[in-house]
Short mmCIF file of C-alpha atoms and ligand atoms in Angstrom, two decimals:
data_model
loop_
_atom_site.label_atom_id
_atom_site.label_comp_id
_atom_site.label_asym_id
_atom_site.label_seq_id
_atom_site.Cartn_x
_atom_site.Cartn_y
_atom_site.Cartn_z
CA MET A 15 87.71 125.58 105.49
CA SER A 16 86.37 123.42 102.69
CA ILE A 17 83.66 124.70 100.37
CA SER A 18 81.12 122.24 101.78
CA ASP A 19 81.94 123.48 105.34
CA LEU A 20 81.15 127.02 104.16
CA PHE A 21 77.66 125.95 103.18
CA ALA A 22 77.13 123.69 106.21
CA SER A 23 74.67 126.10 107.81
CA ILE A 24 72.37 125.74 104.79
CA GLU A 25 69.87 122.97 105.35
CA PRO A 26 70.45 120.40 102.59
CA LEU A 27 67.61 119.98 100.11
CA GLU A 28 67.05 116.97 97.91
CA GLY A 29 66.26 119.04 94.84
CA PRO A 30 65.58 119.73 92.15
CA THR A 31 65.55 123.44 93.02
CA VAL A 32 65.38 126.70 91.10
CA ALA A 33 67.08 129.49 93.03
CA THR A 34 67.82 133.18 93.03
CA ILE A 35 70.13 135.23 95.22
CA GLY A 36 70.16 138.79 96.51
CA THR A 37 69.44 141.20 99.36
CA PHE A 38 65.85 141.81 98.17
CA ASP A 39 65.71 145.06 100.10
CA GLY A 40 62.13 146.35 99.86
CA VAL A 41 61.00 143.35 97.76
CA HIS A 42 60.07 145.86 95.05
CA LEU A 43 58.33 145.27 91.68
CA GLY A 44 61.63 144.17 90.07
CA HIS A 45 62.21 141.61 92.83
CA GLN A 46 58.59 140.48 92.58
CA ALA A 47 58.97 139.83 88.81
CA LEU A 48 62.21 137.93 89.43
CA LEU A 49 60.62 135.82 92.17
CA GLN A 50 57.63 135.11 89.93
CA ARG A 51 60.02 133.81 87.28
CA VAL A 52 61.72 131.60 89.89
CA GLN A 53 58.33 130.13 90.80
CA ASP A 54 57.33 129.67 87.14
CA GLU A 55 60.61 127.90 86.28
CA ALA A 56 60.32 125.74 89.39
CA ALA A 57 56.74 124.74 88.46
CA LYS A 58 57.87 123.87 84.91
CA ARG A 59 60.57 121.58 86.25
CA GLY A 60 58.64 120.06 89.14
CA ALA A 61 61.21 121.78 91.39
CA LYS A 62 61.09 123.76 94.63
CA SER A 63 61.72 127.53 94.58
CA VAL A 64 64.55 128.92 96.69
CA ALA A 65 65.63 132.48 97.51
CA PHE A 66 69.04 133.01 99.11
CA VAL A 67 68.82 136.27 100.98
CA PHE A 68 71.74 138.30 102.28
CA LYS A 69 70.80 139.72 105.66
CA GLU A 70 73.08 142.67 105.05
CA GLN A 71 73.91 144.43 101.83
CA PRO A 72 77.20 142.95 100.57
CA ARG A 73 78.62 146.48 100.15
CA ALA A 74 78.28 146.93 103.94
CA PHE A 75 80.52 143.90 104.36
CA ILE A 76 82.99 144.79 101.63
CA LYS A 77 83.42 148.35 102.90
CA PRO A 78 82.31 148.55 106.56
CA SER A 79 82.64 152.35 106.65
CA THR A 80 79.78 152.64 104.11
CA GLN A 81 76.60 154.03 105.72
CA VAL A 82 73.88 151.67 104.57
CA THR A 83 70.18 152.01 105.22
CA TYR A 84 67.42 149.56 104.40
CA LEU A 85 63.90 149.68 102.99
CA SER A 86 62.88 146.67 105.07
CA ASP A 87 64.48 144.59 107.81
CA PHE A 88 65.42 140.97 107.21
CA GLU A 89 62.37 139.50 108.94
CA THR A 90 60.00 141.64 106.83
CA ARG A 91 61.78 140.55 103.66
CA ARG A 92 61.52 136.92 104.74
CA GLU A 93 57.79 137.35 105.48
CA ILE A 94 57.05 138.91 102.08
CA LEU A 95 59.05 136.27 100.20
CA THR A 96 57.24 133.48 102.04
CA LYS A 97 53.87 135.14 101.38
CA ILE A 98 54.72 135.41 97.67
CA GLY A 99 55.06 131.62 97.74
CA ILE A 100 58.83 130.96 97.67
CA ASP A 101 59.25 127.44 99.13
CA HIS A 102 62.58 128.01 100.92
CA VAL A 103 63.88 131.40 102.04
CA ILE A 104 67.47 130.83 103.14
CA GLU A 105 69.57 133.40 104.95
CA LEU A 106 73.05 133.73 103.49
CA GLU A 107 75.85 135.32 105.48
CA PHE A 108 78.25 137.27 103.35
CA SER A 109 81.77 136.39 104.52
CA SER A 110 85.30 136.83 103.23
CA ALA A 111 85.42 133.06 102.61
CA ILE A 112 82.26 133.19 100.45
CA GLN A 113 83.58 136.32 98.75
CA LYS A 114 86.69 134.39 97.64
CA LEU A 115 84.77 131.61 95.88
CA SER A 116 84.70 131.65 92.10
CA SER A 117 81.30 131.57 90.43
CA ASP A 118 81.92 127.93 89.47
CA GLU A 119 82.78 126.98 93.06
CA PHE A 120 79.73 128.83 94.34
CA VAL A 121 77.30 127.30 91.84
CA GLY A 122 78.85 123.84 92.35
CA ALA A 123 78.38 124.12 96.10
CA LEU A 124 74.71 125.08 95.63
CA ARG A 125 74.15 122.19 93.25
CA ASP A 126 75.64 119.74 95.79
CA ARG A 127 73.82 121.23 98.77
CA ILE A 128 70.33 121.94 97.41
CA GLY A 129 70.10 120.12 94.06
CA LEU A 130 70.19 123.33 92.04
CA VAL A 131 69.05 122.93 88.42
CA SER A 132 68.54 126.57 87.49
CA LEU A 133 69.83 129.90 88.80
CA ILE A 134 67.84 133.03 88.01
CA LEU A 135 69.48 136.42 88.37
CA GLY A 136 68.19 139.97 88.17
CA PRO A 137 69.59 142.72 85.93
CA GLY A 138 73.27 143.39 86.54
CA ALA A 139 73.58 140.65 89.19
CA MET A 140 77.02 139.07 89.38
CA ILE A 141 78.29 136.19 91.47
CA GLY A 142 81.68 134.89 92.62
CA SER A 143 85.09 136.49 92.84
CA ASP A 144 85.13 136.56 89.02
CA ARG A 145 81.89 138.60 89.16
CA ALA A 146 80.17 136.47 86.55
CA GLY A 147 76.82 137.61 85.18
CA VAL A 148 74.24 135.43 83.45
CA GLU A 149 75.84 135.75 79.99
CA GLN A 150 79.27 134.70 81.23
CA LEU A 151 77.81 131.86 83.30
CA SER A 152 75.81 130.56 80.34
CA ALA A 153 78.82 130.74 78.03
CA THR A 154 81.69 129.55 80.19
CA SER A 155 80.45 127.87 83.39
CA GLU A 156 81.74 124.35 83.92
CA HIS A 157 78.25 123.51 85.21
CA THR A 158 76.62 122.92 81.84
CA ASP A 159 73.80 120.98 83.53
CA ILE A 160 72.59 124.19 85.23
CA ASP A 161 70.35 126.61 83.41
CA PHE A 162 71.30 130.26 83.99
CA ILE A 163 68.48 132.72 83.33
CA GLY A 164 68.57 136.54 83.41
CA VAL A 165 65.46 138.58 84.14
CA PRO A 166 65.20 142.14 82.73
CA ALA A 167 64.58 145.24 84.82
CA ILE A 168 61.08 146.54 85.44
CA VAL A 169 60.84 150.16 84.34
CA VAL A 170 58.68 152.75 86.14
CA ASP A 171 58.47 156.37 84.92
CA GLY A 172 61.34 155.65 82.53
CA GLU A 173 63.67 154.41 85.28
CA ALA A 174 64.75 150.85 86.09
CA VAL A 175 63.37 149.84 89.48
CA SER A 176 66.10 149.16 92.03
CA SER A 177 66.47 149.33 95.82
CA SER A 178 68.98 152.16 95.53
CA VAL A 179 66.70 154.26 93.28
CA ILE A 180 63.88 153.76 95.80
CA ARG A 181 66.15 154.75 98.71
CA ILE A 182 67.08 157.94 96.85
CA ALA A 183 63.37 158.67 96.16
CA ILE A 184 62.59 158.29 99.87
CA VAL A 185 65.42 160.48 101.14
CA SER A 186 64.25 163.08 98.60
CA GLY A 187 60.69 162.93 99.97
CA ASN A 188 59.33 161.41 96.74
CA CYS A 189 56.83 159.01 98.36
CA GLU A 190 54.87 158.60 95.12
CA LEU A 191 57.81 157.20 93.12
CA ALA A 192 58.73 154.91 96.02
CA SER A 193 55.14 153.60 96.19
CA LYS A 194 55.02 152.97 92.44
CA MET A 195 58.32 151.07 92.48
CA LEU A 196 57.53 149.06 95.61
CA GLY A 197 53.99 148.22 94.53
CA ARG A 198 52.83 149.47 97.96
CA ASN A 199 53.46 152.50 100.16
CA TYR A 200 56.87 152.74 101.80
CA SER A 201 56.62 152.08 105.53
CA ILE A 202 58.75 152.24 108.67
CA SER A 203 57.98 150.23 111.79
CA GLY A 204 59.09 150.99 115.31
CA ILE A 205 58.19 151.20 118.95
CA VAL A 206 56.48 154.32 120.34
CA ALA A 207 58.91 156.07 122.68
CA ASP A 208 58.70 159.02 125.07
CA GLY A 209 59.14 162.53 123.67
CA GLU A 210 59.21 165.92 125.36
CA LYS A 211 55.49 165.70 126.37
CA ARG A 212 54.91 168.96 124.55
CA GLY A 213 52.57 167.58 121.90
CA ARG A 214 49.49 167.17 124.09
CA GLU A 215 50.05 170.66 125.57
CA ILE A 216 49.66 172.21 122.13
CA GLY A 217 46.69 170.00 121.25
CA PHE A 218 48.59 167.59 119.01
CA PRO A 219 49.94 164.55 120.87
CA THR A 220 52.40 162.72 118.63
CA ALA A 221 53.62 159.13 118.79
CA ASN A 222 57.42 159.21 118.51
CA ILE A 223 58.60 156.20 116.52
CA GLU A 224 62.04 154.68 116.86
CA PRO A 225 62.91 152.21 114.08
CA LYS A 226 65.07 149.38 115.39
CA PHE A 227 67.26 148.89 112.33
CA PRO A 228 69.00 151.37 110.00
CA ALA A 229 65.82 152.32 108.17
CA THR A 230 65.81 154.71 105.22
CA VAL A 231 64.17 157.81 106.69
CA PRO A 232 62.34 160.24 104.39
CA GLU A 233 63.67 163.77 104.02
CA ASN A 234 62.72 166.10 106.90
CA GLY A 235 59.25 167.51 106.45
CA ILE A 236 55.56 166.93 107.07
CA TYR A 237 53.84 163.91 105.50
CA ALA A 238 50.34 162.51 105.01
CA THR A 239 50.66 159.00 106.42
CA LEU A 240 48.72 155.94 107.50
CA VAL A 241 49.46 154.35 110.85
CA GLU A 242 48.80 150.71 111.57
CA VAL A 243 48.62 149.81 115.23
CA ASP A 244 46.74 147.06 117.09
CA GLY A 245 45.45 145.76 113.74
CA GLU A 246 43.76 149.08 112.87
CA THR A 247 44.69 151.72 110.28
CA HIS A 248 44.51 155.43 111.18
CA LYS A 249 45.01 158.50 109.03
CA SER A 250 47.85 160.58 110.40
CA ALA A 251 50.02 163.66 109.85
CA THR A 252 53.68 162.93 110.50
CA SER A 253 56.56 165.25 111.17
CA ILE A 254 60.15 164.21 110.51
CA GLY A 255 62.82 166.61 111.65
CA VAL A 256 64.41 168.55 114.45
CA ARG A 257 61.41 170.72 115.55
CA PRO A 258 63.17 174.06 114.93
CA THR A 259 60.32 176.03 116.55
CA PHE A 260 61.35 174.57 119.92
CA GLU A 261 64.85 173.16 119.60
CA THR A 262 68.15 174.60 118.51
CA ASP A 263 70.09 171.34 118.49
CA GLY A 264 67.32 168.75 118.73
CA GLY A 265 67.85 165.23 117.41
CA ARG A 266 65.85 164.03 114.44
CA THR A 267 62.50 162.52 115.39
CA ILE A 268 59.69 160.77 113.53
CA GLU A 269 56.36 161.67 115.12
CA ALA A 270 52.83 160.87 114.04
CA TYR A 271 49.63 162.67 115.05
CA LEU A 272 46.76 160.21 114.57
CA LEU A 273 43.55 161.90 113.37
CA ASP A 274 40.38 161.30 115.41
CA PHE A 275 42.24 159.15 117.92
CA ASP A 276 42.75 159.24 121.65
CA GLY A 277 44.61 156.47 123.44
CA ASP A 278 47.87 155.31 124.95
CA LEU A 279 50.38 154.17 122.33
CA TYR A 280 53.59 154.09 124.40
CA THR A 281 55.70 150.90 123.88
CA LYS A 282 53.35 149.71 121.13
CA ARG A 283 54.70 148.66 117.76
CA LEU A 284 53.46 150.92 115.01
CA ARG A 285 53.83 150.81 111.23
CA LEU A 286 53.91 154.14 109.42
CA GLU A 287 53.08 154.27 105.68
CA PHE A 288 54.20 157.31 103.72
CA VAL A 289 51.68 158.58 101.15
CA THR A 290 52.83 162.09 100.23
CA ARG A 291 55.07 164.91 101.47
CA LEU A 292 53.10 168.05 102.35
CA ARG A 293 55.82 170.60 103.09
CA ALA A 294 59.20 171.32 104.67
CA GLU A 295 59.42 171.87 108.45
CA VAL A 296 59.49 175.52 109.47
CA ALA A 297 61.01 177.41 112.41
CA PHE A 298 57.89 179.35 113.46
CA ASP A 299 58.16 182.55 115.53
CA SER A 300 55.43 181.40 117.89
CA VAL A 301 53.67 178.22 119.02
CA GLU A 302 50.36 179.77 117.82
CA GLN A 303 51.68 179.98 114.26
CA LEU A 304 52.87 176.35 114.46
CA VAL A 305 49.45 175.21 115.72
CA GLU A 306 47.67 177.15 112.97
CA GLN A 307 49.84 175.41 110.36
CA MET A 308 49.36 172.00 112.02
CA ASN A 309 45.58 172.44 111.72
CA LYS A 310 46.05 173.11 107.98
CA ASP A 311 48.31 170.04 107.69
CA VAL A 312 45.62 167.90 109.30
CA GLU A 313 42.95 169.22 106.92
CA GLN A 314 45.18 168.60 103.91
CA THR A 315 45.93 165.09 105.19
CA ARG A 316 42.20 164.42 105.54
CA GLN A 317 41.62 165.45 101.92
CA ILE A 318 44.55 163.50 100.52
CA LEU A 319 43.60 160.36 102.42
CA ALA A 320 39.85 160.71 101.81
CA ASN A 321 39.80 157.46 99.88
CA ASN A 322 41.98 155.46 102.29
C1 FMN B 428 51.57 167.75 111.44
C2 FMN B 428 52.78 168.25 112.17
C3 FMN B 428 53.50 169.33 111.67
C4 FMN B 428 54.61 169.83 112.35
N1 FMN B 428 55.30 170.87 111.82
C5 FMN B 428 56.35 171.39 112.50
C6 FMN B 428 57.07 172.53 111.99
O1 FMN B 428 56.82 173.02 110.88
N2 FMN B 428 58.06 173.05 112.75
C7 FMN B 428 58.41 172.53 113.96
O2 FMN B 428 59.28 173.06 114.62
N3 FMN B 428 57.79 171.41 114.45
C8 FMN B 428 56.77 170.85 113.76
N4 FMN B 428 56.12 169.73 114.25
C9 FMN B 428 56.68 169.06 115.42
C10 FMN B 428 56.12 169.62 116.72
O3 FMN B 428 56.94 170.68 117.12
C11 FMN B 428 56.21 168.48 117.76
O4 FMN B 428 55.29 167.50 117.41
C12 FMN B 428 55.97 169.00 119.15
O5 FMN B 428 57.10 169.72 119.55
C13 FMN B 428 55.71 167.88 120.13
O6 FMN B 428 56.87 167.18 120.42
P1 FMN B 428 56.89 165.97 121.46
O7 FMN B 428 56.24 164.77 120.80
O8 FMN B 428 58.36 165.70 121.72
O9 FMN B 428 56.16 166.39 122.69
C14 FMN B 428 55.03 169.21 113.56
C15 FMN B 428 54.32 168.10 114.06
C16 FMN B 428 53.20 167.62 113.38
C17 FMN B 428 52.47 166.43 113.94
N1 ADP B 429 45.84 161.26 118.40
C1 ADP B 429 47.01 160.84 118.91
N2 ADP B 429 48.11 160.72 118.11
C2 ADP B 429 49.29 160.31 118.62
N3 ADP B 429 49.46 159.98 119.93
C3 ADP B 429 48.41 160.08 120.77
C4 ADP B 429 47.14 160.51 120.30
N4 ADP B 429 46.29 160.50 121.35
C5 ADP B 429 46.97 160.10 122.42
N5 ADP B 429 48.25 159.82 122.10
C6 ADP B 429 49.26 159.37 123.08
O1 ADP B 429 50.02 160.53 123.43
C7 ADP B 429 51.42 160.31 123.26
C8 ADP B 429 52.07 161.55 122.72
O2 ADP B 429 51.85 162.68 123.52
P1 ADP B 429 52.94 163.82 123.57
O3 ADP B 429 52.48 164.88 124.51
O4 ADP B 429 53.31 164.22 122.18
O5 ADP B 429 54.10 163.06 124.31
P2 ADP B 429 55.54 162.63 123.79
O6 ADP B 429 56.30 163.88 123.80
O7 ADP B 429 55.98 161.62 124.83
O8 ADP B 429 55.38 162.03 122.44
C9 ADP B 429 51.51 159.16 122.28
O9 ADP B 429 52.69 158.40 122.44
C10 ADP B 429 50.26 158.35 122.59
O10 ADP B 429 50.53 157.43 123.62
#
């Protein structure tokens, strides 16, 4: 297959264009700064801004046995990038043929296909089989007509913002760090599914949410959350875990009790925003003890979310 065949699925653009490339999982503050630079450079050159987005993390392709989870699905990433003002968001399939291209072949193909005049890369980003970063590209690329620009990392609480650092924060229950690095609360979307119908019996009906892609799920525990459903936002207390008070080998569920709400949520799409982790889940000796604690969780949630 020729190089131009490999890029045939990319709609040709007349150019000039300023582009960046990545998975953009979460579209966090670092991504946002990078995308801003792409837009600024495009404006300076009278060019269009382009983001090439890998649907899947390249490491999932390179080593299929790797368990990868995401902060946001592809459609959400596309929506955010478009909202930010990127002119063309182009899905890029990672394939063994693309993987074999050298950085010069890759950049040359982009120049021919979309009229690339500048490529902007985030910290540590490398392209092509020779894994060229911005410094190498600037020094040795045969495409001297293309401007290669590197954008530094954004640092939050002394740590460089990255999708993997945010994923680690979430699986450790650190909602606050995730929120700071994302520039918004971390959220999971999914459809409300049937549970064991036990919730309403104990006075706390819970909407069980099933994410449809490999979402990064916060550590088991109880969280103060916000639920968005039918265009409205509700305060909620959410439990993630295996419900040890009732189950001995229960699967992991994500279930939200919406405060001051009564209605049918089954089959609805719901977005759950994580604000803070309240506590670990506990195997209570009785349902009464669980209910007593759930009442406390709801009160604490009310206080924490008083300003939301
Ligand atoms: C705020 C909140 C706190 C919870 N805490 C615990 C807990 O500490 N231990 C536990 O076994 N289950 C806990 N749960 C889960 C309940 O056991 C679960 O919601 C109940 O079994 C209803 O399940 P169902 O939706 O399948 O009917 C909690 C649920 C909520 C909403
Ligand atoms: N305040 C509420 N919070 C969450 N779900 C509620 C609430 N009020 C009513 N519901 C409805 O009740 C369902 C949950 O009841 P529950 O007895 O826990 O059943 P299940 O085990 O199927 O989740 C939700 O899916 C939703 O349709």
